[in-house]
Coordinates of C-alpha atoms and ligand atoms in Angstrom, one line a residue:
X1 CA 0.0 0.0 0.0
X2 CA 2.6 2.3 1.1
X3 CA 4.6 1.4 -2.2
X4 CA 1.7 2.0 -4.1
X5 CA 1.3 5.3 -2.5
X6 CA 5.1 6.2 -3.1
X7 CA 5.0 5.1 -6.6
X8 CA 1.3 7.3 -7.9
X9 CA 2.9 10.0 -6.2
X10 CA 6.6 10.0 -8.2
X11 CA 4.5 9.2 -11.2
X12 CA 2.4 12.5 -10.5
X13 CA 5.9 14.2 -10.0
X14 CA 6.8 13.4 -13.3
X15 CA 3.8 14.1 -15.0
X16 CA 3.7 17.6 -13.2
X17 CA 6.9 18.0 -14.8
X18 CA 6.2 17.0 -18.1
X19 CA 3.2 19.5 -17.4
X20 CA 5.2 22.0 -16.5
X21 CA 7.7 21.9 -19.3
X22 CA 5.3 21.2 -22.2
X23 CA 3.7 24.8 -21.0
X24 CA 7.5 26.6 -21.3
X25 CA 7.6 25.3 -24.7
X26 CA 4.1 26.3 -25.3
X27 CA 4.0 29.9 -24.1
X28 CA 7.8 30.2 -25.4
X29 CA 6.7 29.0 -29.1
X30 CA 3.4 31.1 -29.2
X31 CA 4.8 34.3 -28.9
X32 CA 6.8 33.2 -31.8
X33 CA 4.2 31.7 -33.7
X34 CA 2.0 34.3 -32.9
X35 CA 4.5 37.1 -34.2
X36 CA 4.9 34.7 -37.0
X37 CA 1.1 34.3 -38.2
X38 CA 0.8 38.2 -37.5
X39 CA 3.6 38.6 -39.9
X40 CA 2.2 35.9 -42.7
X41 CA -1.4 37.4 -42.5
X42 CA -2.9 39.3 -45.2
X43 CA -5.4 42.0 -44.2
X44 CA -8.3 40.9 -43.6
X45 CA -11.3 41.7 -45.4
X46 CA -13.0 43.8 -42.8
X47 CA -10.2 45.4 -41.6
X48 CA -8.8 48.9 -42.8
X49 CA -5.5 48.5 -44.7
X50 CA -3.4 51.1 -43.1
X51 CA 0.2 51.6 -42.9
X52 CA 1.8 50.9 -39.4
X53 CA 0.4 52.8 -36.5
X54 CA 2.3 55.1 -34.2
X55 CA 0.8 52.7 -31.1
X56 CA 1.9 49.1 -33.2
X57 CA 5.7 50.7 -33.6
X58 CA 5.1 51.4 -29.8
X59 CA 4.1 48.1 -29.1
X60 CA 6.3 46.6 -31.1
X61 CA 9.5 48.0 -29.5
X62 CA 8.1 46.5 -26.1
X63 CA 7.1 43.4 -27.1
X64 CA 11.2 42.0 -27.4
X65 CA 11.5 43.2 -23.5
X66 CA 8.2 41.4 -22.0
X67 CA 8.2 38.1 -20.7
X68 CA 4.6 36.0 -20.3
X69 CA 3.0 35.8 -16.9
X70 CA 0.9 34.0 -15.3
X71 CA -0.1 33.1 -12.4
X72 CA -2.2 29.4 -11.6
X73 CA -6.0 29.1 -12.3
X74 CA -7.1 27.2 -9.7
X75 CA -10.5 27.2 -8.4
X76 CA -12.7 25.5 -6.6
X77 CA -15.9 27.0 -8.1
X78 CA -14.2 26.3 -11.3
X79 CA -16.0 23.1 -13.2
X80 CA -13.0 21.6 -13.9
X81 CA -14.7 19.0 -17.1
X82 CA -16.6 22.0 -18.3
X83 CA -15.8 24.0 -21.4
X84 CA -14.0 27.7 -21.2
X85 CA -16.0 30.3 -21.8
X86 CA -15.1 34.0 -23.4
X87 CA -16.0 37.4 -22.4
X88 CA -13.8 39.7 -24.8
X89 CA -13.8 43.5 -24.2
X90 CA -13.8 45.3 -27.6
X91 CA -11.2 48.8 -27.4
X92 CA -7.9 48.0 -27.2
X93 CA -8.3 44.1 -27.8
X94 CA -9.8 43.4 -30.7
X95 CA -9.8 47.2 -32.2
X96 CA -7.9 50.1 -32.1
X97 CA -10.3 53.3 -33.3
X98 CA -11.3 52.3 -36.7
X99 CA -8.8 49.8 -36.9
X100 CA -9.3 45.7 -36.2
X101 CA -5.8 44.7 -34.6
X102 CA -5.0 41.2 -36.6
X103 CA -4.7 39.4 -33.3
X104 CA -8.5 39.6 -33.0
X105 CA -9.1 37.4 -36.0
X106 CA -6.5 34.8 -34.9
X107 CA -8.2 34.7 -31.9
X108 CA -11.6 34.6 -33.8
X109 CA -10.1 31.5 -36.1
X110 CA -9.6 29.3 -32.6
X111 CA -12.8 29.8 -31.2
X112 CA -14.8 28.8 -34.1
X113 CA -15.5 25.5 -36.1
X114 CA -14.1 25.6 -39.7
X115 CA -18.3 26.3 -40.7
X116 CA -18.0 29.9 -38.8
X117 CA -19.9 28.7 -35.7
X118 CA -18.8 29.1 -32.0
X119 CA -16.6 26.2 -30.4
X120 CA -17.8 28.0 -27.0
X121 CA -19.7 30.2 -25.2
X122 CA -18.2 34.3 -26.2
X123 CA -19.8 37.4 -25.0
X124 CA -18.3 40.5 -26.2
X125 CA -18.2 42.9 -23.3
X126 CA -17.3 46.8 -23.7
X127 CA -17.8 49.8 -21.5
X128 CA -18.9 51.6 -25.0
X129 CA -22.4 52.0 -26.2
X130 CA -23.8 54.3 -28.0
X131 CA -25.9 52.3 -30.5
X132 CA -28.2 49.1 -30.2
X133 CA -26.7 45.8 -29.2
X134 CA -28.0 44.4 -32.8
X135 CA -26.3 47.0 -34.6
X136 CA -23.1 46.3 -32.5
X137 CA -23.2 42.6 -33.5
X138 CA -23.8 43.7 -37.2
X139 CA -20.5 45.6 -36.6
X140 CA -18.2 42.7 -34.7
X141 CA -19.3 40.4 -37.5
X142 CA -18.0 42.4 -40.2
X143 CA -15.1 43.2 -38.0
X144 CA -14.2 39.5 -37.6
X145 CA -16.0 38.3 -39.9
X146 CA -18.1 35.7 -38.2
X147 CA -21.7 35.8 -37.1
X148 CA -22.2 37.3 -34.1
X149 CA -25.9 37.9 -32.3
X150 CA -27.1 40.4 -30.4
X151 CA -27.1 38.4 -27.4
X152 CA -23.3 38.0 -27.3
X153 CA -23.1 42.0 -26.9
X154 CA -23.2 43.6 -23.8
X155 CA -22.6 47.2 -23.8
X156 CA -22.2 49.4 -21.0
X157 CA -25.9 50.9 -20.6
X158 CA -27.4 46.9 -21.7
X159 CA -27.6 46.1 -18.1
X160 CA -29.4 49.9 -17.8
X161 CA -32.8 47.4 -18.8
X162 CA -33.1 46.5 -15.3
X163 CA -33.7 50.4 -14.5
X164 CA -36.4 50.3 -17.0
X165 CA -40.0 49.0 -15.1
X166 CA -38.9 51.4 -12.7
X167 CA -38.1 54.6 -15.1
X168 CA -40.7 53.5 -18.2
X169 CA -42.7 56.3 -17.5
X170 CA -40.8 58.8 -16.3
X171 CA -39.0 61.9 -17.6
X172 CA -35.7 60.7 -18.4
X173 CA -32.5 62.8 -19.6
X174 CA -30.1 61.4 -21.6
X175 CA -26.4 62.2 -22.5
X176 CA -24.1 60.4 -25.0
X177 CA -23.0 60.5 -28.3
X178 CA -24.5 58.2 -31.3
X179 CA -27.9 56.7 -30.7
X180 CA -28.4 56.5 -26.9
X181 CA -32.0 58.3 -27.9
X182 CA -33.0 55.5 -29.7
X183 CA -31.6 52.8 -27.9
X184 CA -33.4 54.8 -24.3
X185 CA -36.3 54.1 -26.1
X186 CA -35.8 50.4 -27.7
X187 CA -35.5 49.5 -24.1
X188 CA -38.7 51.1 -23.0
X189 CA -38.3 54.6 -21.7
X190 CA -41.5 56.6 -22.8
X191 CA -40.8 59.9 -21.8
X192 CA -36.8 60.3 -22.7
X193 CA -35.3 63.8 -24.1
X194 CA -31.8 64.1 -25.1
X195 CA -29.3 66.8 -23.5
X196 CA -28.9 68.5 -27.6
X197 CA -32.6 68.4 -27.2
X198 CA -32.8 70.3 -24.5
X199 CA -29.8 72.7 -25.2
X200 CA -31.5 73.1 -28.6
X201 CA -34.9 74.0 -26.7
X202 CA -33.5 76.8 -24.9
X203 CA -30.5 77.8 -26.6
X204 CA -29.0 80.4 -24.6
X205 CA -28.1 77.9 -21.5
X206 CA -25.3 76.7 -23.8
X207 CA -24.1 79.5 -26.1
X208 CA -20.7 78.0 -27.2
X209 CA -22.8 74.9 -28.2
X210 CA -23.9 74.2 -32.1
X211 CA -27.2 72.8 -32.8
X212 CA -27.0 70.8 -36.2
X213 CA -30.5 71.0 -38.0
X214 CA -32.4 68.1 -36.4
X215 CA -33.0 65.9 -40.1
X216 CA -29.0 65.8 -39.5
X217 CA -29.4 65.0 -35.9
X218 CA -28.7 60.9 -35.1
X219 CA -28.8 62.0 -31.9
X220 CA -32.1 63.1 -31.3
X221 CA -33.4 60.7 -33.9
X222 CA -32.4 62.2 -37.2
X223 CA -30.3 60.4 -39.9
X224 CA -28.7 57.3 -38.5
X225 CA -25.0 58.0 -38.4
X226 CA -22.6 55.5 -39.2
X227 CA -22.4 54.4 -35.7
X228 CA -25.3 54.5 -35.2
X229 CA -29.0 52.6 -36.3
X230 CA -32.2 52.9 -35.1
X231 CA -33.5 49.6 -33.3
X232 CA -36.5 47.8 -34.5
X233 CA -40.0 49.3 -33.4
X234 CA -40.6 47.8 -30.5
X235 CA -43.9 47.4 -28.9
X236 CA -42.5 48.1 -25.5
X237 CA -41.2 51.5 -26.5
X238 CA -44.0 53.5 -28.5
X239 CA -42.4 57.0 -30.2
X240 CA -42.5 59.9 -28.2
X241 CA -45.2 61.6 -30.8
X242 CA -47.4 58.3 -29.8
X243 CA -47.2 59.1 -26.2
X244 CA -48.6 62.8 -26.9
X245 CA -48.3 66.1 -25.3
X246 CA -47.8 66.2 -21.7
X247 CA -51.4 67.9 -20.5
X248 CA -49.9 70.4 -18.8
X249 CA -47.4 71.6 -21.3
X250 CA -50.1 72.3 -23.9
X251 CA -50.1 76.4 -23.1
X252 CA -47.3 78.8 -25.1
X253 CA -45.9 79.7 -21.8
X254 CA -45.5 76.5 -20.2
X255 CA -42.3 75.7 -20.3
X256 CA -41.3 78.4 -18.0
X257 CA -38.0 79.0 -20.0
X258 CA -36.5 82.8 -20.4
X259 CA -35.5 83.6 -23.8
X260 CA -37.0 80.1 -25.4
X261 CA -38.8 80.0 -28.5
X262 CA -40.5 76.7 -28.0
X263 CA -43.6 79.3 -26.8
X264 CA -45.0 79.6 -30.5
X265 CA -45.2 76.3 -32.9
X266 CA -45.4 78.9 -35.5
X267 CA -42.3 80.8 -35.0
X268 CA -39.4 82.0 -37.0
X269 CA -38.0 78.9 -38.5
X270 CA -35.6 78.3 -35.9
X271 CA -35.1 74.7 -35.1
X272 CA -36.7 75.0 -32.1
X273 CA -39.7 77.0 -33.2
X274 CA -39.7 75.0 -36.3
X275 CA -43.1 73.3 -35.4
X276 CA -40.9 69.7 -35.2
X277 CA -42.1 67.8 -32.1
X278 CA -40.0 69.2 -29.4
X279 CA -40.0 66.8 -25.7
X280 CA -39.4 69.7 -23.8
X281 CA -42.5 71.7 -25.4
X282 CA -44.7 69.2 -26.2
X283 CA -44.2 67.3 -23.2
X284 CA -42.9 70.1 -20.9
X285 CA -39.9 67.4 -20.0
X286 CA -37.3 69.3 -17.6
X287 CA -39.7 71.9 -17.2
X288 CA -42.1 72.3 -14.0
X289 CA -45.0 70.4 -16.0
X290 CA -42.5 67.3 -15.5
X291 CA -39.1 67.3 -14.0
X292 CA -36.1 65.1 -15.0
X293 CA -36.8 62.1 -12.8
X294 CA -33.1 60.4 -13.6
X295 CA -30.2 61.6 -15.6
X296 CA -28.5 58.7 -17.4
X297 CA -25.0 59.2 -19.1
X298 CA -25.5 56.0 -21.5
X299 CA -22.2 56.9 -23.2
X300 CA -19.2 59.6 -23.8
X301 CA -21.1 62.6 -25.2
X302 CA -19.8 64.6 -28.0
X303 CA -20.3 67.6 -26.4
X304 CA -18.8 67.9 -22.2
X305 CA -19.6 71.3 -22.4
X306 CA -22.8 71.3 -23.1
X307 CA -23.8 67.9 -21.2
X308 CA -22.0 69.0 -18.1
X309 CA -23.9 72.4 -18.1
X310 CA -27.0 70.7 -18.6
X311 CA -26.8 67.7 -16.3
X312 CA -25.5 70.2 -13.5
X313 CA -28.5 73.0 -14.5
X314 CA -31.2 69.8 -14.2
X315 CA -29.3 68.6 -10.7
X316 CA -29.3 71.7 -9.2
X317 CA -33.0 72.8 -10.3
X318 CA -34.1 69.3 -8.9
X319 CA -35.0 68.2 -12.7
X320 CA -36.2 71.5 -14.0
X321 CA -33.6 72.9 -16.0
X322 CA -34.2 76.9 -15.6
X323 CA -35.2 76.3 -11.8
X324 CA -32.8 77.8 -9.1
X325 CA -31.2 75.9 -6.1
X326 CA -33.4 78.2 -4.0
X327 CA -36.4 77.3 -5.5
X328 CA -35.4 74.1 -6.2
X329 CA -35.3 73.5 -1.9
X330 CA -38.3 75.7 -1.3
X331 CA -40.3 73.6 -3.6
X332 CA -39.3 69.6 -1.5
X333 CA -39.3 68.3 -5.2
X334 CA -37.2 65.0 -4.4
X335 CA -33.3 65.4 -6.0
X336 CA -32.8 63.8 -9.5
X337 CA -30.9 60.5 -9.7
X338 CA -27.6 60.0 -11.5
X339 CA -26.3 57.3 -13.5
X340 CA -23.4 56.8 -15.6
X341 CA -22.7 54.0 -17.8
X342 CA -19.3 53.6 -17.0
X343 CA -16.3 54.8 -14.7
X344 CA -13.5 54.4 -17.7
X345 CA -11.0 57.2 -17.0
X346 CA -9.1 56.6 -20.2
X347 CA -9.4 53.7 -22.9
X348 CA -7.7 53.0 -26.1
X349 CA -8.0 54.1 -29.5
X350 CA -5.5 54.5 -32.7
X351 CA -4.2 57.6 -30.9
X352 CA -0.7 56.5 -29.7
X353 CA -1.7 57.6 -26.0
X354 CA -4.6 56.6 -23.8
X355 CA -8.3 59.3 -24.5
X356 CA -10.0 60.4 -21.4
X357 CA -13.3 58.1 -21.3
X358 CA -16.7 58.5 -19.4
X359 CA -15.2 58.6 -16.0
X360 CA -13.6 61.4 -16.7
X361 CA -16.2 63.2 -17.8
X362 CA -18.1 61.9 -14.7
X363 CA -15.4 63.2 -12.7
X364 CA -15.5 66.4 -14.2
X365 CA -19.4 66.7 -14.3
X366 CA -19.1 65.8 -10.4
X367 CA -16.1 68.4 -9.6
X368 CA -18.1 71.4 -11.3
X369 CA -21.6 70.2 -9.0
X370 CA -19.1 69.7 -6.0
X371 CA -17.6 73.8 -7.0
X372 CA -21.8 75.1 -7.6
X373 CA -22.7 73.5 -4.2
X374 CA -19.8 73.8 -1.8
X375 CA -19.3 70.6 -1.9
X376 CA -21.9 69.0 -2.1
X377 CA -22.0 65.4 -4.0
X378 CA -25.4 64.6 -6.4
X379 CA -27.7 62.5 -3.6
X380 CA -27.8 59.5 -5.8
X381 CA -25.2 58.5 -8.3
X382 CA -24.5 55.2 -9.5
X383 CA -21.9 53.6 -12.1
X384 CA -22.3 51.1 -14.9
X385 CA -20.1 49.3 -16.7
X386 CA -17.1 47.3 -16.0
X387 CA -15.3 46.9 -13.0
X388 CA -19.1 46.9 -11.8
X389 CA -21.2 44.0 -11.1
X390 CA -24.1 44.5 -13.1
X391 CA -22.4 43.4 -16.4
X392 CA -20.9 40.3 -15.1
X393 CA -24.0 38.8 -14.0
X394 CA -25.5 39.4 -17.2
X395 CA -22.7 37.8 -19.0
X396 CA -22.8 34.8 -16.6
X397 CA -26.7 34.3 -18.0
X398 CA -26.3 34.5 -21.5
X399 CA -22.9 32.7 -21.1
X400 CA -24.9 29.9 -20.0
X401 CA -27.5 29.9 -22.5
X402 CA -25.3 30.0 -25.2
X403 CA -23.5 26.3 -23.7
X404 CA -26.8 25.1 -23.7
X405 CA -27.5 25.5 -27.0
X406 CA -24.1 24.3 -28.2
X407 CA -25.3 21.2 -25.8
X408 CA -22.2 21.9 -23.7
X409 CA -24.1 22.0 -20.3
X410 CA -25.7 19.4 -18.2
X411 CA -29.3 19.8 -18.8
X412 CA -29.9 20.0 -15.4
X413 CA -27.9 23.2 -14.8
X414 CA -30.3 26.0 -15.6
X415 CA -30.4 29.8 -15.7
X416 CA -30.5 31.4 -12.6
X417 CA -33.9 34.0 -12.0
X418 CA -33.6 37.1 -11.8
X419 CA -33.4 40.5 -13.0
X420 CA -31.2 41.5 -16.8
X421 CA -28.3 41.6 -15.3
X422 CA -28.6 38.4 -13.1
X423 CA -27.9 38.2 -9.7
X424 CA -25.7 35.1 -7.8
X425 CA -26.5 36.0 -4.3
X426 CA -27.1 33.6 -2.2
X427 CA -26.1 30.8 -4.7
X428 CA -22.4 31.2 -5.5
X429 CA -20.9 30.6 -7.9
X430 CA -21.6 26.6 -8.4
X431 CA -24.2 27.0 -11.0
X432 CA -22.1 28.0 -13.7
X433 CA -20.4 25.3 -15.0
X434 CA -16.8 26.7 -16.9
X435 CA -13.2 25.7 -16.3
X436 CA -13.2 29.5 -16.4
X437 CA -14.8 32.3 -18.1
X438 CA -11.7 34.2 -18.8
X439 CA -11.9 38.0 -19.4
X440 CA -9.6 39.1 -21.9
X441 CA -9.3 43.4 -21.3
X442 CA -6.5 46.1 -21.7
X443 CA -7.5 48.0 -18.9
X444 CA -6.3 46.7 -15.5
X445 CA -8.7 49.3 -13.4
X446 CA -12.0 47.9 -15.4
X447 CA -11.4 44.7 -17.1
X448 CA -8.6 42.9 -14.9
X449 CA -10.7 44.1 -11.6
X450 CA -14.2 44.0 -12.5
X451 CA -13.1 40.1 -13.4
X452 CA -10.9 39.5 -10.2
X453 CA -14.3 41.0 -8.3
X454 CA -16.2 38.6 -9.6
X455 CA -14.8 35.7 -8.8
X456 CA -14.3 32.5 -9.7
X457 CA -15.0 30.9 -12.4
X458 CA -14.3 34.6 -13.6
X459 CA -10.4 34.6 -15.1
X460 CA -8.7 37.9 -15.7
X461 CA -6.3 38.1 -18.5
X462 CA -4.8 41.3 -19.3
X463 CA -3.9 42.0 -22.7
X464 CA -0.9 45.0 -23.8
X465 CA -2.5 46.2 -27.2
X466 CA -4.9 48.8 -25.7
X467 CA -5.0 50.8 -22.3
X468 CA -2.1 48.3 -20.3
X469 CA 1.1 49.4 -21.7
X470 CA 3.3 48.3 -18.6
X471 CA 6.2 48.8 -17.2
X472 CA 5.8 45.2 -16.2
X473 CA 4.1 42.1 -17.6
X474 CA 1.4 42.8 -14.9
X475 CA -0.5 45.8 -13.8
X476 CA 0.5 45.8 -9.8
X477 CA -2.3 47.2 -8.7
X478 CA -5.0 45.5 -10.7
X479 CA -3.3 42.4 -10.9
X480 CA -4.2 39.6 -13.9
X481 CA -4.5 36.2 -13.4
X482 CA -2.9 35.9 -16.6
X483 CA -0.8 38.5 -18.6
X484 CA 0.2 38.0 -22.5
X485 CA 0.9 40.0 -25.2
X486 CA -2.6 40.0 -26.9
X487 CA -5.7 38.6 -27.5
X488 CA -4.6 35.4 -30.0
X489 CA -2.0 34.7 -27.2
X490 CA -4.9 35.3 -24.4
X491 CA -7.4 32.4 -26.5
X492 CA -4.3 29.9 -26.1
X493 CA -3.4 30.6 -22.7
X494 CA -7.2 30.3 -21.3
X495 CA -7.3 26.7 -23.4
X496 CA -3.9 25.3 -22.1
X497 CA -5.9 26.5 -18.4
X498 CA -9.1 24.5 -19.3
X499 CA -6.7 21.3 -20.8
X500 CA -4.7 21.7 -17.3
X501 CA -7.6 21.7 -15.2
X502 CA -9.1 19.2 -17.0
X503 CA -6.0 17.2 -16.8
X504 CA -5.5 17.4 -13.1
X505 CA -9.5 16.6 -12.4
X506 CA -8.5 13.6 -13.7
X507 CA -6.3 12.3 -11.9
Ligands
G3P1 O1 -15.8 54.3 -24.8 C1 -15.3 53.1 -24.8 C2 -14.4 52.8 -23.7 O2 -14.6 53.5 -22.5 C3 -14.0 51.4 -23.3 O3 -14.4 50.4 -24.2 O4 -14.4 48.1 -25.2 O5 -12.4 49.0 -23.9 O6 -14.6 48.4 -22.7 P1 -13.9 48.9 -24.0
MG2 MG1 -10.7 48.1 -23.6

């Protein structure tokens, strides 16, 4: 017996070791293969031929200095028989601006089956937004040219559905860029205006602010851009001209705004007086008749000037924009609710050095209320978006759906209950049945520590084409489980992981 013993546990030795050197050999011949299939690959059809960019000769000078790193993937909530799953964020992994980083589609060719479909569950997960998660998965599949759904795309205002019994009908403002108007509504807010709305409505509260003529206007449901598309009519979300006038917003004066033309349908021609349906005249939105209720930031807006002045104007006024703190307090109307859809301070686009993102416009928006207040912090303020929960969760469910239908999932292990984004309270993390669902990001304070934060079976690999640019393999603060060069060389790594894992279960 005690032989027996001695002799499973030598041959174990040796098979860790064999384990252990097959993975040198590994990791040490896919950075060369990897820099080798980079080098034979033609551009791809999708992508934009471009000559080299400032951040690939950047990247390129520290690639020769980086060593991989990783650190174990051991779990006990890991499943270790089950299949890896993918939750890729989008800037700085699989794109650079306009630009789809060659990596991507490598990664793309060992995740699917030589007929185009998915070898495993993938959900591509991005703190942008700004259009409709269909018209994002139009756009990933002619990025990487295989078919992606809708429900593999969760942008950073997707898990903002859960607000929606709650908000449906009531005055919302929204900031953002692209077609957060549209999308508001394809979710089922009613009674949504847009911040260039609003500025539009009473233009002298923004006067360094431009007001395109509305049939140009994507934003406030003019022509879609090229970001942007309008989501199917939904029966959940009927148009704003459906809803009709607000009852008590039907008199010239109504709107209670100095200087505004929205008084007279027939006026001079202005855009606001054009006679166009106007939310803040016709329904007397952020006006007395019906106050902003909730300010949501559902993406970077084009304009910080004019969405900062706003989104303080409606804070301070307690959802009327004209109103004063003063009367604001003296009328006990409750204080409007702030969310934004993510806390990025910087992410990564073809710009050799990192853009400031939505937290920093949330961080300004904040400092200038903090400076109008004396200090004062908005009473309800809430972020989206990775490192946050709320997108997790809803990745976990649709994760799990999508190993159901590729029959990679016990039957018996069902979809948790619960609200859009999911919840795992109470239930750990034993239902979801992955050697790992490994999170391949660029940016160590969103991707690396929303995934660490969520726990296991939740596997952070940190990629160094986007936000992450070192000094180190590793971020030290946000520490990866798992550090490589990019995104083809993060797909390998997390399958070596599940073949290890697997491997050991077995024993
Ligand atoms: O605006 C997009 C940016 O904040 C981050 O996008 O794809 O890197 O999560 P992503
Ligand atoms: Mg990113």
């Amino acid at each position: 017996m005690v032989g027996r013993c001695h002799g499973r546990e030598l041959l174990q030795r040796a098979a860790t070791l064999l384990v252990q050197q097959l993975q040198a050999a590994q990791y040490g011949g896919s950075a060369r293969a990897a820099a080798a299939a980079s080098a034979s690959r033609g551009p791809h059809p999708h992508a934009h031929p471009h000559p080299q960019q400032p951040w690939q000769q950047q990247q390129q000078q520290q690639r020769h200095a980086r060593a991989f790193s990783s650190t174990p993937v051991w779990s006990s909530s890991s499943c270790p028989s089950g299949p890896p799953a993918f939750a890729f964020d989008i800037d700085g992994v699989l794109i650079r601006g306009k630009h789809v980083l060659p990596e991507a589609l490598e990664a793309v060719r060992k995740l699917t089956h030589p007929d185009g479909h998915w070898r495993y569950p993938v959900v591509f997960m991005t703190n942008g937004g700004g259009v409709c998660e269909a018209r994002k998965a139009q756009q990933l599949s002619e990025w990487l040219g295989v078919r992606v759904e809708a429900d593999q795309v969760i942008l950073s205002h997707t898990p903002m559905r859960d607000l929606v019994p709650e908000l449906a009908q009531r005055p919302v403002l929204v900031s953002g860029r692209g077609d957060v108007l549209n999308v508001a509504r394809s979710y089922g807010l009613q009674r949504v205006l847009h911040t260039r709305q609003l500025g539009r409505a009473m233009p002298a509260a923004t006067p360094f602010s431009t007001y395109p003529p509305e049939e140009q206007d994507a934003a406030t449901g003019g022509s879609a851009s090229s970001t942007a598309a309008a989501p199917p009519p939904s029966a959940a979300a009927p148009s704003l001209a459906a809803v009709g006038p607000h009852p008590s917003s039907a008199g010239a004066s109504s709107t209670g705004i100095p200087g505004s033309e929205l008084g007279s349908r027939s006026g001079s021609g202005s855009e606001s007086g054009s006679g166009r349906f106007c939310p803040v005249r016709d329904l007397g939105l952020a006006t007395e008749a019906a106050p902003i209720d909730t300010v949501l930031v559902m993406t970077d807006p084009d304009d910080w000037y004019r969405d900062a002045q706003l989104i303080c104007d409606v804070l301070t006024g307690a959802g009327v924009a004209t109103r004063s703190a003063g009367a604001a307090a003296a009328s006990g109307a409750p204080p409007v609710k702030l969310v934004f859809s993510n806390p990025d301070l910087l992410w990564a686009n073809e710009f050799p050095k990192n853009r400031f993102g939505q937290g920093a416009f949330a961080h300004m928006t904040l400092s200038l209320f903090a400076r109008l207040t004396g200090g004062a912090r908005p009473h309800h303020v809430t972020f989206y978006g990775k490192p946050n929960p709320q997108p997790y969760r809803l990745a976990e469910r649709l994760l799990l759906a999508q190993a159901r239908r590729l029959g990679l999932t016990p039957p018996q292990v069902a979809p948790e209950s619960g609200s859009e984004s999911g919840s795992r309270s109470g239930s750990g993390s034993a239902v979801l049945p992955f050697s790992g669902i490994f999170a391949v990001g660029d940016n160590p304070a969103a991707d690396v520590r929303g995934a660490n934060q969520a726990g296991p079976p939740w596997v952070s690999v940190l990629v160094r084409t986007g936000v992450f640019q070192g000094p180190g393999p590793n971020c030290d603060v946000d520490t990866a489980r798992v550090a490589v060069d990019d995104v083809a060389a993060a797909v390998e790594a997390a399958m070596h992981h599940s073949r290890r894992l697997r491997w050991h279960s077995m024993r």
